């Protein structure tokens, strides 16, 4: 069942769960050491991380196709949250139906490894179809705001996020290394799971590192009116941490050599911050703290994948340009 995963991918998955064991033990220790403090949110966050890690690891262990459709489900949940947040008219619901219908179609192109349709279906065909459908409804008042918000939601939650899933089927060039990890058919036949796992680990680690460095060294705020907790110290510390982690993991999980691994770390460090800031600006505009309550301790699915929405397409095209 796991023949499609390299031994390095399996080790990193074990490492993720080992880190969660340490986090759980630490939270229990904190509760005993300082029982007067309220640790409920921290405990909820860790429990949710167990669920998230279990679902991602389980889908990867089953098959790349299972992991692709798991991401389709995540796209559905995040788009549903987005539509529940934005102001909409009754007439918009018929257009939203087609936005939902685009999700299985987009991920079908990925499962079929049809790059041409994957890359143009939403930004061209759906972009043309949705406003046309809205026009045929006959409601022109508020047309621009309505179609712009629907398009923005579909692009972010479905098109951008689907780039992460396409890593699983991407055809890449031969590794610069003499003996890439997947060169031996007995180990694996594709670097896709390694590429996806690298993206996920670096994106989430970047979020955590920027938070911790911000608490330690952060003074100058990047965008105080959007996200007061984001500081230049936190960003630079998180960026350095992400680059170092990429240098450690990328040559083992994927075909990347050290220079490309470092660039990947820089890309994810920068775009991860941009994704977080964009979703924060969206929530502030709508006057909400969290996008939902699906994930205890984290808010909604959209809150958890805010950075990934931006890191996935940029990382994908970096890999595609260098190795595709």
Coordinates of C-alpha atoms in Angstrom, one line a residue:
X1 CA 0.0 0.0 0.0
X2 CA 2.9 2.4 0.6
X3 CA 5.1 1.4 -2.3
X4 CA 4.5 4.8 -3.8
X5 CA 6.2 6.5 -0.9
X6 CA 9.9 6.7 -0.5
X7 CA 11.5 5.8 2.8
X8 CA 12.4 9.5 3.4
X9 CA 8.7 10.4 3.0
X10 CA 7.8 7.8 5.6
X11 CA 10.4 9.0 8.0
X12 CA 9.2 12.6 7.7
X13 CA 5.7 11.5 8.4
X14 CA 6.9 9.7 11.5
X15 CA 8.8 12.9 12.4
X16 CA 5.6 14.9 12.2
X17 CA 3.8 12.6 14.6
X18 CA 6.8 12.5 16.9
X19 CA 6.7 16.3 17.0
X20 CA 3.0 16.1 17.9
X21 CA 3.8 13.6 20.7
X22 CA 6.3 16.1 22.1
X23 CA 3.8 19.0 21.8
X24 CA 1.1 17.0 23.6
X25 CA 3.5 16.0 26.4
X26 CA 4.6 19.6 26.7
X27 CA 1.1 20.9 27.0
X28 CA 0.4 18.3 29.7
X29 CA 3.5 19.5 31.5
X30 CA 2.4 23.1 31.3
X31 CA -1.0 22.3 32.7
X32 CA 0.6 20.6 35.7
X33 CA 3.2 23.3 36.2
X34 CA 0.8 26.2 35.9
X35 CA -2.7 24.9 36.5
X36 CA -4.0 28.4 37.1
X37 CA -3.5 29.4 33.4
X38 CA -6.0 28.6 30.7
X39 CA -4.5 26.1 28.3
X40 CA -7.7 25.0 26.6
X41 CA -6.9 26.8 23.3
X42 CA -3.4 25.3 23.1
X43 CA -4.8 21.8 23.9
X44 CA -7.5 22.3 21.2
X45 CA -4.9 23.3 18.7
X46 CA -2.8 20.3 19.3
X47 CA -5.7 17.9 19.1
X48 CA -6.8 19.5 15.8
X49 CA -3.2 19.1 14.5
X50 CA -3.4 15.4 15.3
X51 CA -6.5 15.1 13.2
X52 CA -5.1 17.2 10.3
X53 CA -1.8 15.2 10.3
X54 CA -3.7 11.9 10.5
X55 CA -5.9 12.8 7.5
X56 CA -3.0 14.0 5.4
X57 CA -0.8 11.1 6.2
X58 CA -3.7 8.6 5.8
X59 CA -4.6 9.9 2.3
X60 CA -0.9 9.9 1.3
X61 CA -0.5 6.3 2.6
X62 CA -3.5 5.1 0.7
X63 CA -2.6 6.4 -2.8
X64 CA -1.9 9.7 -4.6
X65 CA -5.4 9.6 -6.1
X66 CA -6.9 9.5 -2.5
X67 CA -4.7 12.5 -1.6
X68 CA -5.9 14.4 -4.6
X69 CA -9.6 13.9 -3.7
X70 CA -8.8 14.8 -0.1
X71 CA -7.6 18.2 -1.3
X72 CA -10.8 18.5 -3.4
X73 CA -12.7 18.1 -0.1
X74 CA -10.5 20.7 1.5
X75 CA -11.3 23.1 -1.4
X76 CA -15.0 22.4 -0.9
X77 CA -14.9 23.2 2.8
X78 CA -12.8 26.4 2.4
X79 CA -15.0 27.6 -0.5
X80 CA -18.1 26.9 1.6
X81 CA -16.6 29.0 4.5
X82 CA -15.8 31.8 2.1
X83 CA -19.3 31.9 0.7
X84 CA -20.7 31.9 4.2
X85 CA -18.7 35.0 5.0
X86 CA -19.2 37.2 2.0
X87 CA -22.3 39.3 1.5
X88 CA -24.4 37.8 -1.3
X89 CA -27.8 38.2 -3.0
X90 CA -30.4 35.5 -3.5
X91 CA -29.6 35.4 -7.2
X92 CA -26.0 34.7 -6.5
X93 CA -26.8 31.2 -5.1
X94 CA -27.3 29.8 -8.6
X95 CA -23.8 31.1 -9.6
X96 CA -22.3 29.6 -6.4
X97 CA -23.7 26.2 -7.4
X98 CA -21.5 26.3 -10.5
X99 CA -18.5 27.4 -8.4
X100 CA -19.0 24.3 -6.3
X101 CA -19.4 22.2 -9.4
X102 CA -16.1 23.3 -10.7
X103 CA -14.2 21.7 -7.8
X104 CA -14.6 18.0 -8.9
X105 CA -13.9 19.0 -12.4
X106 CA -10.7 20.8 -11.5
X107 CA -9.5 17.8 -9.5
X108 CA -10.5 15.4 -12.2
X109 CA -8.1 17.1 -14.5
X110 CA -5.4 16.6 -11.9
X111 CA -6.3 12.9 -11.3
X112 CA -6.1 12.5 -15.1
X113 CA -2.8 14.4 -15.2
X114 CA -4.3 16.7 -17.9
X115 CA -2.1 19.8 -17.3
X116 CA -3.6 21.8 -20.1
X117 CA -7.1 21.7 -18.7
X118 CA -5.9 22.0 -15.1
X119 CA -4.1 25.3 -15.8
X120 CA -6.8 27.0 -17.9
X121 CA -10.1 25.6 -16.7
X122 CA -10.8 28.0 -13.8
X123 CA -8.9 31.1 -14.9
X124 CA -10.3 31.1 -18.4
X125 CA -13.4 28.9 -18.9
X126 CA -14.9 29.3 -15.5
X127 CA -14.0 33.0 -15.4
X128 CA -16.0 33.5 -18.6
X129 CA -18.9 31.2 -17.6
X130 CA -19.7 32.5 -14.1
X131 CA -20.4 36.2 -15.0
X132 CA -22.3 35.1 -18.1
X133 CA -24.5 32.9 -15.9
X134 CA -25.0 35.8 -13.5
X135 CA -26.0 38.1 -16.4
X136 CA -28.6 35.6 -17.6
X137 CA -30.2 35.7 -14.2
X138 CA -31.0 39.4 -14.9
X139 CA -29.8 40.9 -11.6
X140 CA -27.5 43.8 -12.5
X141 CA -27.5 45.7 -9.2
X142 CA -24.4 44.7 -7.3
X143 CA -23.1 42.7 -10.3
X144 CA -19.5 43.7 -10.0
X145 CA -19.1 43.1 -6.3
X146 CA -20.9 39.8 -6.5
X147 CA -19.0 38.3 -9.4
X148 CA -15.6 39.7 -8.1
X149 CA -16.1 38.0 -4.7
X150 CA -17.2 34.7 -6.2
X151 CA -14.3 34.7 -8.6
X152 CA -11.8 35.6 -5.9
X153 CA -13.1 32.7 -3.7
X154 CA -12.9 30.1 -6.5
X155 CA -9.4 31.2 -7.5
X156 CA -8.0 31.0 -4.0
X157 CA -9.8 28.0 -2.5
X158 CA -9.9 25.8 -5.6
X159 CA -7.4 26.9 -8.3
X160 CA -4.5 28.0 -6.1
X161 CA -5.0 25.1 -3.6
X162 CA -5.2 22.5 -6.4
X163 CA -1.6 23.3 -7.3
X164 CA -0.6 21.4 -4.2
X165 CA -2.5 18.3 -5.4
X166 CA -1.0 18.5 -8.8
X167 CA 2.4 18.0 -7.3
X168 CA 1.4 14.4 -6.8
X169 CA 1.2 13.7 -10.5
X170 CA 3.7 16.2 -11.9
X171 CA 6.3 14.7 -14.3
X172 CA 9.7 16.0 -13.4
X173 CA 13.1 15.9 -14.9
X174 CA 15.9 13.7 -13.6
X175 CA 17.4 14.8 -10.3
X176 CA 20.8 16.5 -10.3
X177 CA 21.8 13.9 -7.7
X178 CA 23.5 10.8 -9.0
X179 CA 21.0 8.4 -7.5
X180 CA 17.7 10.0 -6.7
X181 CA 15.6 8.4 -4.0
X182 CA 12.9 7.2 -6.5
X183 CA 15.4 5.8 -9.1
X184 CA 15.0 2.4 -7.5
X185 CA 11.6 1.0 -8.5
X186 CA 11.5 -1.0 -5.3
X187 CA 11.4 2.3 -3.3
X188 CA 9.1 4.5 -5.3
X189 CA 8.2 5.6 -8.8
X190 CA 7.4 9.3 -8.3
X191 CA 8.7 12.3 -6.3
X192 CA 5.1 13.6 -6.0
X193 CA 4.4 12.7 -2.4
X194 CA 7.8 14.1 -1.4
X195 CA 7.1 17.4 -3.2
X196 CA 3.7 17.7 -1.5
X197 CA 5.0 16.8 1.9
X198 CA 7.8 19.3 1.6
X199 CA 5.3 22.0 0.6
X200 CA 3.0 21.2 3.6
X201 CA 5.8 20.9 6.2
X202 CA 7.6 24.1 5.1
X203 CA 4.4 26.1 4.9
X204 CA 3.1 25.1 8.3
X205 CA 6.6 25.3 9.9
X206 CA 7.0 28.8 8.4
X207 CA 3.8 29.9 10.1
X208 CA 4.9 28.5 13.5
X209 CA 8.5 29.9 13.2
X210 CA 7.3 33.4 12.2
X211 CA 4.9 33.3 15.3
X212 CA 7.7 32.2 17.7
X213 CA 10.4 34.5 16.3
X214 CA 7.8 37.3 16.4
X215 CA 7.1 36.7 20.1
X216 CA 10.9 36.6 20.8
X217 CA 12.4 39.3 18.6
X218 CA 9.5 41.0 16.9
X219 CA 9.2 44.8 17.4
X220 CA 8.5 46.5 14.1
X221 CA 5.1 45.5 12.8
X222 CA 4.7 44.8 9.1
X223 CA 1.0 45.7 8.7
X224 CA -0.3 46.8 12.0
X225 CA -3.8 47.6 10.7
X226 CA -4.1 44.1 9.0
X227 CA -2.3 41.7 11.3
X228 CA -0.7 43.3 14.4
X229 CA 1.1 40.1 15.3
X230 CA 3.2 40.1 12.2
X231 CA 6.6 41.7 12.7
X232 CA 9.7 42.0 10.6
X233 CA 11.7 40.1 13.2
X234 CA 9.2 37.3 13.1
X235 CA 9.2 37.3 9.3
X236 CA 13.0 37.2 8.9
X237 CA 13.4 34.6 11.7
X238 CA 10.7 32.5 10.1
X239 CA 12.3 32.9 6.7
X240 CA 15.7 31.8 7.9
X241 CA 14.2 28.8 9.7
X242 CA 12.2 27.8 6.7
X243 CA 15.3 28.0 4.4
X244 CA 17.3 25.8 6.8
X245 CA 14.5 23.3 7.1
X246 CA 14.2 23.2 3.3
X247 CA 18.0 22.6 3.0
X248 CA 17.6 19.7 5.4
X249 CA 14.5 18.1 3.9
X250 CA 14.3 19.0 0.2
X251 CA 17.3 17.0 -1.0
X252 CA 16.0 14.0 0.8
X253 CA 12.4 14.2 0.0
X254 CA 12.7 15.4 -3.6
X255 CA 15.0 15.8 -6.6
X256 CA 16.2 19.3 -5.5
X257 CA 19.8 20.1 -4.8
X258 CA 20.9 22.5 -2.1
X259 CA 20.6 25.8 -4.2
X260 CA 17.1 24.9 -5.4
X261 CA 16.1 23.8 -1.8
X262 CA 17.2 27.2 -0.5
X263 CA 15.2 29.1 -3.2
X264 CA 12.2 26.9 -2.3
X265 CA 12.5 27.9 1.3
X266 CA 12.7 31.6 0.4
X267 CA 9.7 31.3 -1.8
X268 CA 7.6 29.6 0.8
X269 CA 8.7 32.0 3.6
X270 CA 7.7 35.1 1.6
X271 CA 4.5 33.8 0.0
X272 CA 3.3 32.2 3.2
X273 CA 3.4 35.6 4.9
X274 CA 1.5 37.2 1.9
X275 CA -1.2 34.5 2.1
X276 CA -1.6 35.1 5.9
X277 CA -1.9 38.8 5.4
X278 CA -4.4 38.6 2.5
X279 CA -6.8 36.4 4.4
X280 CA -6.3 38.6 7.5
X281 CA -7.3 41.6 5.4
X282 CA -10.3 39.7 4.1
X283 CA -11.5 38.8 7.6
X284 CA -11.0 42.4 8.9
X285 CA -13.0 43.8 6.0
X286 CA -15.8 41.4 6.8
X287 CA -15.5 42.1 10.6
X288 CA -14.8 38.5 11.7
X289 CA -12.0 37.0 13.8
X290 CA -12.1 33.5 12.2
X291 CA -13.4 32.2 9.0
X292 CA -15.3 29.4 10.7
X293 CA -15.3 27.0 13.6
X294 CA -14.5 23.7 11.8
X295 CA -11.1 23.3 13.4
X296 CA -11.1 23.8 17.2
X297 CA -8.3 26.1 18.3
X298 CA -7.6 27.2 14.7
X299 CA -10.9 28.6 13.5
X300 CA -12.0 27.5 10.1
X301 CA -10.4 25.6 7.3
X302 CA -9.7 28.8 5.5
X303 CA -7.8 30.1 8.6
X304 CA -5.6 27.0 8.5
X305 CA -4.8 27.0 4.7
X306 CA -4.4 30.8 4.3
X307 CA -0.6 30.5 3.8
X308 CA -0.9 27.4 1.7
X309 CA -3.3 29.1 -0.8
X310 CA -0.3 31.4 -1.7
X311 CA 2.6 29.0 -1.3
X312 CA 1.1 26.2 -3.4
X313 CA 0.9 27.9 -6.8
X314 CA 4.3 29.7 -6.5
X315 CA 6.1 26.6 -5.3
X316 CA 4.4 24.5 -8.0
X317 CA 5.6 26.8 -10.8
X318 CA 9.0 27.0 -9.4
X319 CA 9.3 23.2 -9.5
X320 CA 7.6 23.1 -12.9
X321 CA 10.1 25.7 -14.3
X322 CA 13.2 24.0 -12.9
X323 CA 12.3 20.4 -13.3
X324 CA 9.0 20.0 -15.2

